[in-house]
XYZ file of C-alpha atoms in Angstrom:
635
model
C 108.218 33.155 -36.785
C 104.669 33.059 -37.782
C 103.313 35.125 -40.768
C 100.392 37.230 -39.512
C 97.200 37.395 -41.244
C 93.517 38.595 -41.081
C 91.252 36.699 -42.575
C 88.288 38.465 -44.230
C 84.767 38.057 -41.745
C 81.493 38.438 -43.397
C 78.102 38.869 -41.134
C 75.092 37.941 -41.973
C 72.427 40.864 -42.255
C 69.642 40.336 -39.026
C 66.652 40.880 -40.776
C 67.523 38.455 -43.849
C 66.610 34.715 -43.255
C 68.751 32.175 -45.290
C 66.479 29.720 -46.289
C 68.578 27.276 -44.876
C 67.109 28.661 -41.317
C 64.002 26.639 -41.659
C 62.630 23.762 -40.361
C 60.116 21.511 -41.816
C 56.944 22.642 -40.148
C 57.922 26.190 -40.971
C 59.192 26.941 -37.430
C 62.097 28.927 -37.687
C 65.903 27.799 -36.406
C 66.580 30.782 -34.920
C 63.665 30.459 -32.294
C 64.629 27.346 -31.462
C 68.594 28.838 -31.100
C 67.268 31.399 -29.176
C 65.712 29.175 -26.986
C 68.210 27.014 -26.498
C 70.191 29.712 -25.575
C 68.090 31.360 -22.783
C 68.322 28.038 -20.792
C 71.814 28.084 -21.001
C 74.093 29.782 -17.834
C 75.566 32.973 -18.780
C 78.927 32.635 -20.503
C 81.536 34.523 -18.808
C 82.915 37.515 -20.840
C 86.595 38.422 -20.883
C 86.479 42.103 -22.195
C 90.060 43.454 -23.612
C 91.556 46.507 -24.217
C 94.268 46.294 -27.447
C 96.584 49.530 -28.188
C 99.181 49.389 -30.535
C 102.366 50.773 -29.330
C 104.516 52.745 -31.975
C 107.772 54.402 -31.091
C 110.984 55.911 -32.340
C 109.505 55.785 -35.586
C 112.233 58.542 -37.282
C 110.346 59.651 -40.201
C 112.893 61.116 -42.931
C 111.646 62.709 -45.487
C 114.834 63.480 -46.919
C 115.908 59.918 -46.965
C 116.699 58.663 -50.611
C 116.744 55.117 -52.307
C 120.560 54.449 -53.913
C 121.774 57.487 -50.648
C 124.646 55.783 -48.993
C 123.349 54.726 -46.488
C 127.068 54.088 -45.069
C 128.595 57.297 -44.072
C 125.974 59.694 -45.784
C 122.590 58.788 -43.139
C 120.452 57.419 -46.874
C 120.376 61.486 -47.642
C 121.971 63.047 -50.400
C 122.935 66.584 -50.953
C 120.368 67.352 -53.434
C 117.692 66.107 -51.086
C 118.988 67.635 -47.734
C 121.726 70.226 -47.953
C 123.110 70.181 -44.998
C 124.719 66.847 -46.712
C 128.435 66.838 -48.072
C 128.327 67.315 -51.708
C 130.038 64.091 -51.702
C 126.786 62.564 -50.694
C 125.118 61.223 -53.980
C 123.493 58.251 -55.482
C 125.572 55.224 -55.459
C 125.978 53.177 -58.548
C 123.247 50.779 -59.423
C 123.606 47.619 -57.231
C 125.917 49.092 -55.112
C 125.985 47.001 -51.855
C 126.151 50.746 -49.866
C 123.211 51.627 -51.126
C 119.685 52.660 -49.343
C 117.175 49.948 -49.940
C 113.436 51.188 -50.835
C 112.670 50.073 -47.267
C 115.786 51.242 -45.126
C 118.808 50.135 -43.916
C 119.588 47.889 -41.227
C 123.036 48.547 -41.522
C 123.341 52.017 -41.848
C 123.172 54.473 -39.150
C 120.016 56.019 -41.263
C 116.328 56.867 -40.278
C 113.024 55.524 -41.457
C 111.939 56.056 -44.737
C 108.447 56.845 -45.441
C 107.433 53.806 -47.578
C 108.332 51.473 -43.822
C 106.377 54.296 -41.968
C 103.109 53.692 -44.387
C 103.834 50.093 -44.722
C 104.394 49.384 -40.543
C 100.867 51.748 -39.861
C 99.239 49.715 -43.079
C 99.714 46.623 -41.614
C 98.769 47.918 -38.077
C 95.338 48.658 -39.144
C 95.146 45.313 -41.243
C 96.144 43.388 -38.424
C 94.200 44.889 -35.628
C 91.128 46.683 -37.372
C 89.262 47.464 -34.255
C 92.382 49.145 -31.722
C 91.348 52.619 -31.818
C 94.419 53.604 -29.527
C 97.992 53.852 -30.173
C 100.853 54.605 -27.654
C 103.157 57.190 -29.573
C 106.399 57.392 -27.270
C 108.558 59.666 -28.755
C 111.298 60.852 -31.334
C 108.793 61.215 -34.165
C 111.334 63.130 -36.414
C 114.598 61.770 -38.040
C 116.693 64.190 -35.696
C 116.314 67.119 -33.753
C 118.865 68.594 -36.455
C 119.901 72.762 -36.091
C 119.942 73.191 -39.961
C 117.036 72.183 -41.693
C 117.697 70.599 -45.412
C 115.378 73.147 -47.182
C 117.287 76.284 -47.058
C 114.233 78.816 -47.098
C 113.305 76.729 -44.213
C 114.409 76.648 -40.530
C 114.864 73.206 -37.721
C 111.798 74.115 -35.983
C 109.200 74.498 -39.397
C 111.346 70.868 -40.930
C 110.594 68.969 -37.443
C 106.824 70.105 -36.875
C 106.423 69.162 -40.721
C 107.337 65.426 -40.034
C 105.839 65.207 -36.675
C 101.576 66.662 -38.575
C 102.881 63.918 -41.002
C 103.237 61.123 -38.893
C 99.985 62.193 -36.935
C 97.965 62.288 -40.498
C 99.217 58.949 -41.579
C 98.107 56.996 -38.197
C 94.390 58.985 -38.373
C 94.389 58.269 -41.695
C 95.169 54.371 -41.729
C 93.385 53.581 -38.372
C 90.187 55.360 -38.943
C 90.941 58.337 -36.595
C 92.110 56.715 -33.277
C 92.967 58.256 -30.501
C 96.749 58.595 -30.354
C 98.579 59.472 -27.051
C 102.080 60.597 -27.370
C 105.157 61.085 -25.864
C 108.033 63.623 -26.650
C 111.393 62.431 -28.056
C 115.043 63.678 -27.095
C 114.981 64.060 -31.539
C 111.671 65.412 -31.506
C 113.406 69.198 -30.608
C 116.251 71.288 -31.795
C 119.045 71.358 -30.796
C 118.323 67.850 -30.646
C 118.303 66.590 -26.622
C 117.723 69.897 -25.511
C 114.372 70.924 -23.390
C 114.278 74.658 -21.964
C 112.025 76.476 -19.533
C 107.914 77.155 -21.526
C 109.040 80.431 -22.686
C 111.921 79.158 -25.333
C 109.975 75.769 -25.934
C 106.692 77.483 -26.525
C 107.048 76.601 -30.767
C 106.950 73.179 -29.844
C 104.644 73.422 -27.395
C 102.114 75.375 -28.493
C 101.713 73.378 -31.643
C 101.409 69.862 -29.923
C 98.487 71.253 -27.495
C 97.085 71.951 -31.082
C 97.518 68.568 -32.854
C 96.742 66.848 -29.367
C 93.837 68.650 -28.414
C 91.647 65.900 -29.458
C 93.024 63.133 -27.557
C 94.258 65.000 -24.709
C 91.637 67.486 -24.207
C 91.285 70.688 -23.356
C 92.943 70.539 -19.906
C 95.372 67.929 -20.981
C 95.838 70.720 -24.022
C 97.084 73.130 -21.084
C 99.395 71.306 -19.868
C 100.932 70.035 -23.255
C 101.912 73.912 -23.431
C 103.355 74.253 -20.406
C 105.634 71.256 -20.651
C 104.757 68.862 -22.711
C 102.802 66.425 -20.605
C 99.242 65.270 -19.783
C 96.649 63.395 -18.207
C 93.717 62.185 -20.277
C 90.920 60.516 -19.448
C 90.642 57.040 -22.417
C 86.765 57.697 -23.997
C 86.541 53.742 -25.160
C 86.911 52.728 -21.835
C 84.357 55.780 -20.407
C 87.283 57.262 -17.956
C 87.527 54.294 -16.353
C 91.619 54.708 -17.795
C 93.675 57.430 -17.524
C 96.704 58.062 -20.015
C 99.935 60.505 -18.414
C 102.229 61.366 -20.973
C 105.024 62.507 -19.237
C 107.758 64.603 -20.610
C 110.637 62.848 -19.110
C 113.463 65.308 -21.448
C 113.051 66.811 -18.330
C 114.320 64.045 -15.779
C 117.517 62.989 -18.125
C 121.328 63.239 -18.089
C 121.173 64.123 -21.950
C 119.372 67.607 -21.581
C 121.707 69.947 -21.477
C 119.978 72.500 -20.375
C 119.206 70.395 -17.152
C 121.063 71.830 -14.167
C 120.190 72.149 -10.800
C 119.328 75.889 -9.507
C 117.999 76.424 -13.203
C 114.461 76.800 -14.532
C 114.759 73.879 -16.263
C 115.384 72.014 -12.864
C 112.002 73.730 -12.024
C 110.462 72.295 -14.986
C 111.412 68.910 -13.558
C 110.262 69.068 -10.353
C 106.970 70.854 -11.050
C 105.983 67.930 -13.549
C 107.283 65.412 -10.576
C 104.460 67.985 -8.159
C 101.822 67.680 -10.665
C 102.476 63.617 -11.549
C 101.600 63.169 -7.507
C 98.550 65.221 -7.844
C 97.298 63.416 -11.090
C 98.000 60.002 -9.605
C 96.012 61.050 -6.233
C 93.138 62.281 -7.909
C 92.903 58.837 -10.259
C 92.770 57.132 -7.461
C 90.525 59.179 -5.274
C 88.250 58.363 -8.739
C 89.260 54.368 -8.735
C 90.861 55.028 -12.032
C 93.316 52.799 -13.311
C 96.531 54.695 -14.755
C 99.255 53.933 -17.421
C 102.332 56.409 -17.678
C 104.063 57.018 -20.776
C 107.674 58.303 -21.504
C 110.580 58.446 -23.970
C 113.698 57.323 -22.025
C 113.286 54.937 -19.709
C 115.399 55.391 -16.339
C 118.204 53.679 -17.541
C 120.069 50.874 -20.428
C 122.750 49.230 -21.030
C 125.277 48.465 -23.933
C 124.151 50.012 -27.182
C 125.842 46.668 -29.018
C 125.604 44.229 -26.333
C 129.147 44.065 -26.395
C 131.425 47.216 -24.540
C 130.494 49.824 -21.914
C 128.507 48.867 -18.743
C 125.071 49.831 -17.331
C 124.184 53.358 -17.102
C 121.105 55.446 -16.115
C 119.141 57.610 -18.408
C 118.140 60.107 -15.943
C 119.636 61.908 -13.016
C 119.496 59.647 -10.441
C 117.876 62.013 -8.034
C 114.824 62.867 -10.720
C 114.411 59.112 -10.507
C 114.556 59.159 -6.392
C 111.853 61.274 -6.678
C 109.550 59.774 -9.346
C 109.962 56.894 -7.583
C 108.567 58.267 -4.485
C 105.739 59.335 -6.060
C 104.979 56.386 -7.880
C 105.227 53.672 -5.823
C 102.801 54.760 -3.102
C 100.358 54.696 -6.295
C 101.633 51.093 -7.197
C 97.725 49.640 -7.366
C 97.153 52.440 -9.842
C 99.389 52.749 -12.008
C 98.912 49.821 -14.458
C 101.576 50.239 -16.911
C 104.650 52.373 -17.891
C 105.692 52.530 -21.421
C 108.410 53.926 -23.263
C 110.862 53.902 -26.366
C 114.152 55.479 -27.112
C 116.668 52.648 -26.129
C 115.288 50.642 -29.728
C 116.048 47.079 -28.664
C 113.834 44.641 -26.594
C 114.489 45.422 -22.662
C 112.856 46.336 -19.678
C 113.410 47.698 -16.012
C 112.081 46.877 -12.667
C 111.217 49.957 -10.889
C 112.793 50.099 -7.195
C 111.851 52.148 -4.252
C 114.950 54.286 -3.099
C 116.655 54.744 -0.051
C 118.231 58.267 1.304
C 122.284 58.215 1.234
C 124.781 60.113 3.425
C 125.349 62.919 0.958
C 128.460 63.403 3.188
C 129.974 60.332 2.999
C 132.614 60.033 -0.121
C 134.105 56.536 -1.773
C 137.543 57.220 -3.572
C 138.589 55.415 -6.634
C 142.117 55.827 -8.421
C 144.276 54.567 -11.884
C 141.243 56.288 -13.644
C 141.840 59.570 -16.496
C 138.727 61.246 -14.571
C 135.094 60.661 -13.558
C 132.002 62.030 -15.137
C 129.386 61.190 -17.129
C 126.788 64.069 -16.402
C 126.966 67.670 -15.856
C 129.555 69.982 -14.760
C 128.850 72.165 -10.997
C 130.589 75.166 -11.387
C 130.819 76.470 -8.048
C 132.984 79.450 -9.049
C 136.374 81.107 -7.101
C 135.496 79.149 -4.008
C 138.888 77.862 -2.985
C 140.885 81.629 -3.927
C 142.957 80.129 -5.855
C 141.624 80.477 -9.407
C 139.729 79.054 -11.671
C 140.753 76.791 -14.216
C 137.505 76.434 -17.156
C 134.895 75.386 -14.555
C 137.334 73.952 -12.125
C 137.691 75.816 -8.899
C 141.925 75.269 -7.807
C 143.240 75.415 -4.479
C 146.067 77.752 -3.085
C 149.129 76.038 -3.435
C 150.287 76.125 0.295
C 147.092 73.561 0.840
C 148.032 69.765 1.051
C 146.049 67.128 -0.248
C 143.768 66.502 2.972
C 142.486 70.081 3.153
C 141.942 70.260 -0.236
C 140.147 66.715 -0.610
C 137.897 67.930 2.745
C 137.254 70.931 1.198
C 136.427 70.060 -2.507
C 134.016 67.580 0.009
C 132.331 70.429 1.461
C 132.051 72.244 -1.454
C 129.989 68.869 -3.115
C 128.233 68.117 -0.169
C 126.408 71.600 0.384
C 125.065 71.364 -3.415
C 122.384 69.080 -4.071
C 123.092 68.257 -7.436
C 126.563 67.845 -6.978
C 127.280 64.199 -6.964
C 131.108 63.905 -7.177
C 134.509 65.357 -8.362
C 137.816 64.221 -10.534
C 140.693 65.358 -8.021
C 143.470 65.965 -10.755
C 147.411 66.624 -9.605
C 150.110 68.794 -10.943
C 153.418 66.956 -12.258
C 154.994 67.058 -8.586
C 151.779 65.942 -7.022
C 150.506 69.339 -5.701
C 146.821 69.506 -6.253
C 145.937 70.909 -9.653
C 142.095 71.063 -9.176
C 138.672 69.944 -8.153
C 136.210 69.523 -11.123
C 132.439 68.799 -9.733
C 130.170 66.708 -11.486
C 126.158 66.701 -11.681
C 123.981 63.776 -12.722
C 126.820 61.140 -12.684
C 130.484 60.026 -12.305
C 129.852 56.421 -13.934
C 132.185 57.174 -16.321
C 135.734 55.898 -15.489
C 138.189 55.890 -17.955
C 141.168 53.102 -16.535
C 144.414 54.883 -16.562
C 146.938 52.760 -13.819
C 149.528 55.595 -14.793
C 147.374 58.384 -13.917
C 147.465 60.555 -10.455
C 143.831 61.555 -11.037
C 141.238 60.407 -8.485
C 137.549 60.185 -8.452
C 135.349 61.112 -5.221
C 131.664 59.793 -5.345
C 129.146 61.384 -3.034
C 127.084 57.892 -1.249
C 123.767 58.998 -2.673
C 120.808 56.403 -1.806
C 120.149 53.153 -3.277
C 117.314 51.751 -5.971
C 117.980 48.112 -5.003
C 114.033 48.281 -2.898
C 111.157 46.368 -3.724
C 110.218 46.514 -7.151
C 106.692 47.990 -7.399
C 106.517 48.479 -11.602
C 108.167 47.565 -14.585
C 109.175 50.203 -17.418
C 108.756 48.510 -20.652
C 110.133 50.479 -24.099
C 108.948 48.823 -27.125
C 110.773 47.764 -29.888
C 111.570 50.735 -32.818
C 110.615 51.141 -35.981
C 114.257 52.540 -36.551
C 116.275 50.014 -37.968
C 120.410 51.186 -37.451
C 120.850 51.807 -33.805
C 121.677 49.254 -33.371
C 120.885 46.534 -36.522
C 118.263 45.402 -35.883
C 115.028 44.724 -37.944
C 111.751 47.414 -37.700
C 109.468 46.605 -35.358
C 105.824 47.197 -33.507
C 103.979 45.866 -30.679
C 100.659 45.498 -30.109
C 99.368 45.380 -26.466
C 96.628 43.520 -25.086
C 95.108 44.925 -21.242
C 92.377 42.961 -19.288
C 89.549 45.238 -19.467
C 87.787 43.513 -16.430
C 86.875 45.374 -13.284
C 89.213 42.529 -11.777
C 91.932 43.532 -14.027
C 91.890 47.464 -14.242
C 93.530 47.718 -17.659
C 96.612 45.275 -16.606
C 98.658 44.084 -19.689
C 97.908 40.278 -20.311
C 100.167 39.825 -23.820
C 102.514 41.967 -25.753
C 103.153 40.410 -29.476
C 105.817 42.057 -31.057
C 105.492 42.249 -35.296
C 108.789 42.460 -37.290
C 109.721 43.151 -41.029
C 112.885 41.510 -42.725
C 114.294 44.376 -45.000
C 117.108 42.015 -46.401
C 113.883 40.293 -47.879
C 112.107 43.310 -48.574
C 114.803 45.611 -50.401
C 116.231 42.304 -52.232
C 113.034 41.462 -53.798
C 112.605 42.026 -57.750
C 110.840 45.072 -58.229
C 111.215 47.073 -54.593
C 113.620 49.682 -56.448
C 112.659 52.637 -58.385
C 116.198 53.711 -59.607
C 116.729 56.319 -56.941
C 113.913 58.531 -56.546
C 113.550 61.210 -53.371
C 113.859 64.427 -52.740
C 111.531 67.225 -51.929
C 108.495 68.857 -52.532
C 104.836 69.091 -52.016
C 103.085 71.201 -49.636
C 103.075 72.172 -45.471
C 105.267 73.913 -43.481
C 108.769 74.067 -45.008
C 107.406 71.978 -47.913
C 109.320 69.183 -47.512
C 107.486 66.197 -46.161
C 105.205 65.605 -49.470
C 107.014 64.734 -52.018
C 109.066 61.932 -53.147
C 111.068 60.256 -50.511
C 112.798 57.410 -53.173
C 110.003 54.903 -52.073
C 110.705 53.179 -55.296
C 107.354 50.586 -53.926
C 105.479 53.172 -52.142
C 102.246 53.025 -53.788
C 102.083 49.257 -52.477
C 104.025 49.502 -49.133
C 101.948 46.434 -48.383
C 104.510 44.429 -50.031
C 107.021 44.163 -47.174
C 106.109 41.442 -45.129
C 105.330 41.850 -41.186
C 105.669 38.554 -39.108
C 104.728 37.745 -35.566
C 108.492 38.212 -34.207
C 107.165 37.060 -30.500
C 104.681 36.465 -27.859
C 106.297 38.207 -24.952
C 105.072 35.711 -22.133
C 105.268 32.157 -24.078
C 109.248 33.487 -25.218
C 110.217 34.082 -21.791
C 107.671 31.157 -20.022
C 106.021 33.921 -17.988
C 102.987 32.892 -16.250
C 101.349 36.650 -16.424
C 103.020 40.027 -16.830
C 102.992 40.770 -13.236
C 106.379 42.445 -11.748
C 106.895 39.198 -10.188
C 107.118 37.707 -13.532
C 109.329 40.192 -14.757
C 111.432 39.649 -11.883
C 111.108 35.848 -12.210
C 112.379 36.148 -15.947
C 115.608 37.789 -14.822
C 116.765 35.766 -12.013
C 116.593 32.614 -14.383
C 118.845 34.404 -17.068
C 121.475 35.760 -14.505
C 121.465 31.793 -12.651
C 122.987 28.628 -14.376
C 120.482 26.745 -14.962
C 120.663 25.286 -18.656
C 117.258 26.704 -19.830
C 117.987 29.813 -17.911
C 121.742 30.217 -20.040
C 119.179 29.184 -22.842
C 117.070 31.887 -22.687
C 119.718 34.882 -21.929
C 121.589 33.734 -25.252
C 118.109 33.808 -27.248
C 117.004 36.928 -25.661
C 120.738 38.574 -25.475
C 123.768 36.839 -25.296
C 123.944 34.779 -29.096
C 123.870 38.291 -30.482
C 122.941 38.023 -33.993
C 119.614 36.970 -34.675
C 118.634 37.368 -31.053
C 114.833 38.891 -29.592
C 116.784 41.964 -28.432
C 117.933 42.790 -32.065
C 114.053 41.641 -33.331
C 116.023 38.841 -34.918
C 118.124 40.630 -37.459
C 120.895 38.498 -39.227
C 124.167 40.208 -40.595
C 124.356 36.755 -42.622
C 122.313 38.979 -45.543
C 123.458 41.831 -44.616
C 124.493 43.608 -48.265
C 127.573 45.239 -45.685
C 128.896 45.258 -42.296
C 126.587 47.072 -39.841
C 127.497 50.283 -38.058
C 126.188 49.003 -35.140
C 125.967 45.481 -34.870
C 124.116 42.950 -32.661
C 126.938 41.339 -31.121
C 126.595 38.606 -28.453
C 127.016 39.168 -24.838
C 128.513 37.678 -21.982
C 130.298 38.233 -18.968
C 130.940 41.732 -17.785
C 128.462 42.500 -20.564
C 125.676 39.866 -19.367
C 126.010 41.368 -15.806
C 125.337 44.671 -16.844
C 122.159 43.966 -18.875
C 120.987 42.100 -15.858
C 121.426 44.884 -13.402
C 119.770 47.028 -16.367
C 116.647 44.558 -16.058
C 116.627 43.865 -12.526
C 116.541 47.969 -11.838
C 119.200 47.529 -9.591
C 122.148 49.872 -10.989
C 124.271 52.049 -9.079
């Protein structure tokens, strides 16, 4: 790891001569220089384009130094009352207890002094980036209650999300800050509706956005929460879509097909295809920003297998508007999944939608939504489960349930589940997904999965989350990345490095004097009147004082020539073959766990406690997963 600094510049005023700039005979240096120069060829000028690229930053306001910060989320009662009474300060030197900086262990959110500290060093590291990437889930939690009493969810989350915008103008000298929204950055948290019952959320970004996004890019932020705006530094040459992609995902609740929020989905996929033809109608370069990328794998590394993030037939169709726009579109960034990973974006092929595979010894299959077609069968309803008559056998009732799933479109599947003598119980219909297959060798249940088309095309893109400022989910340590783009007409705003900055908070919260005995709470003024007061950052006045390192330079770690798809693609075929530097790599990157890239090098070795979520390594069934995940070619 190398420590990052600035060193100060100084320039020399124009129109002051140092004395030293003379040469005997009076004639000045600096003709002579200038001379010198003239006759020289022209230099060839590599311009750049740096953004800084901040995500799942969490802001609590509620969080509390001395919380515990291991079953109690580093809030205490006092500060947030939706707490357990039971949640109060721990004893002094408690190894449970919230550090001034967070907790890596804890399942906790960011406290405010590693908010002002992470954007502090941002600006000191990187005066001159005037534009940062904001991708989403600004607020600790897109919580129902809010902690203040007199106050209500919506007033408590639009609080935290003005004060994360203020602290980034204020530290960066007013850049322009494109954003992206969060499955936490609503409540109920995950949940996106139609306009009408999202318009408090709405109507306030296309406020606070207005001047990044513009007026027209301010429209469309209250509509749905998405964008196109034209990047003044580089004089429109660069277009930024912030895509609300709460719309595409399995998590929404509210996302079923036939529903207005279905509509919302596939009116932002209408409008993406416009705003990418008329970019490149114009010869501008795009880059597309989300929250959830299409899909991850195991939260730990360690259980569970690769799933997607959005309805696979959302992702179909974004990817059959995208790739056709493959030369424009220069980048796609994102956040939510908190660890280092990426995913190769795949053109799609169409699938017989009446074509079933069967799988048995499983409890059930699901994973998404629930179809509830209703009394289709006459024989009752059972919750949302349509049951036979019980004079069918098993073949008319499997062809039927078929039928049933093959005339909806978001149907993708259904659990088959048997009464005691065998008689079919029930069909229960699944949207989204049926990836999840609990093994059960004693159960009658059996799973039918609709052949829906393959992502396993060409890859024409890469979808690249950067690494969170959240430190719990999983342990890992906070980080930010800052981008670098070749700003060349050759290079239309292509990324050419991505260095990744890192804080140990071991280090940080163990130092002498980082504690202030437990301070936090509320108080001060906006909205709800929660965000400005104390927030126990014992150190806050100096938030300088925990240290940022260069973590990693994204190419030299994983011996990419560029950051071309190829390269990407490159980079996972040598960690899924056994090669010795390719095993190398996958354990640095993945598969040693602990103190891996993926985690931003956390270490559990200082950990005060065990974490909630652990780094642990990853092989096997494990590594094959993550490389599907990375290779975009999950099923």
């Amino acid at each position: 790891h190398t420590t990052h600094t600035t060193p100060p510049t100084q320039q020399q005023k124009p129109d002051t001569p140092s004395p030293q700039m003379t040469k005997p005979g009076g004639r000045p240096l600096a003709v002579v220089v200038l001379i010198v120069v003239l006759l020289l060829p022209a230099a060839t000028h590599t311009r750049e384009l740096r953004v800084w690229h901040l995500t799942d930053v969490h802001v609590d306001p509620y969080y509390v130094e001395r919380a515990n910060a291991d079953g109690c989320w580093c809030e205490t009662y006092s500060s947030c009352q939706r707490m357990g009474k039971s949640c109060t300060l721990t004893a002094p030197n408690d190894r449970h207890a919230a550090g001034v900086y967070g907790s890596s262990e804890g399942n906790c959110a960011t406290p405010k002094p590693l908010y002002a500290s992470a954007v502090e060093f941002m600006n000191a590291t990187a005066p001159n980036v005037s534009l940062v990437y904001f991708t989403g889930d600004f607020a600790e939690a897109g919580a129902v209650v809010a902690c203040d009493p007199s106050s209500s969810p919506q007033a408590q989350l639009l609080d935290i999300i003005t004060y994360d915008w203020a602290l980034v103008r204020q530290f960066l000298g007013h850049p322009a800050i494109f954003g992206s929204l969060g499955n936490h950055d609503s409540t109920p948290g995950d949940t996106y509706y139609e306009t009408a019952r999202q318009s408090w959320l709405y109507d306030f970004l296309s406020a606070l956005w207005l001047p990044d996004v513009g007026a027209e890019g301010s429209a469309t932020v209250a509509t749905g929460g998405y964008y196109a705006a034209p990047v003044a530094e580089t004089d429109g040459r660069l277009v930024v879509v912030g895509l609300n992609v709460n719309y595409f995902v399995l998590q929404n609740p509210a996302l079923q097909a036939g529903t207005p929020v279905w509509d919302m989905a596939t009116a932002q996929l209408a409008w993406l295809n416009a705003t990418l033809a008329a970019a490149q109608d114009r010869g501008q370069a795009v880059h597309v920003l989300g929250h959830q990328p299409p899909m991850t794998g195991p939260l730990s590394g360690a259980s569970g297998g690769a799933q997607w993030l959005w309805h696979p037939e959302l992702y179909r169709a974004f990817s059959e508007v995208c790739f056709p726009f493959r030369e424009t579109i220069r980048g796609y960034f994102f956040g939510h999944v908190h660890t280092d990973q990426w995913t190769l974006l795949r053109t799609c092929t169409a699938g017989n939608a009446s074509a079933y595979k069967e799988t048995t010894g499983i409890k059930w299959c699901s994973g998404g939504g629930d179809y509830t077609p209703g009394n289709v069968f006459g024989g009752g309803v059972d919750g949302r489960c349509p049951q036979p008559p019980p004079q069918w056998n098993t073949d008319t009732v499997v062809r039927r349930c078929e039928q049933v799933c093959t005339n909806a479109t978001s149907c993708v599947g259904f659990t088959l589940y048997f009464h005691d003598d065998l008689t079919p119980k029930e069909c229960c219909f699944r949207t989204g997904t049926t990836s999840s297959k609990p093994v059960d060798p004693t159960s009658t249940a059996r799973c039918y999965e609709k052949q829906a088309g393959s992502c396993n095309g060409p890859a024409f893109g890469v979808a690249l989350p950067g690494p969170s400022l959240t430190e719990g989910y999983p342990a890992t340590n906070p980080a930010v990345r800052l981008i670098t783009f070749d700003d060349t007409q050759q290079g239309s705003f292509a990324p050419t490095r991505l260095q990744t900055f890192s804080a140990n908070l071991h280090q940080a919260n163990g130092r002498p004097g980082s504690g202030s005995g437990g301070r936090g709470g509320s108080g001060g003024s906006g909205g709800s009147g929660n965000i400005g007061g104390g927030s126990g950052n014992g150190n806050s006045d100096n938030p300088s004082s925990l240290v940022w390192v260069l973590e990693y330079d994204f190419a030299e770690f994983f011996a990419m020539p560029d950051l071309s798809v190829a390269s990407f693609q490159d980079a996972v075929e040598r960690m899924a073959g056994n090669t010795s530097s390719g095993v190398a790599l996958w354990d640095r990157y993945l598969g040693q766990g602990d103190g891996s890239v993926f985690c931003t090098g956390y270490n559990a070795s200082t950990a005060p406690f065990s974490p909630s979520n652990p780094c642990v390594p990853c092989q096997g069934a494990c590594k094959d997963a993550w490389i599907a995940v990375l290779n975009g070619s999950i099923v």
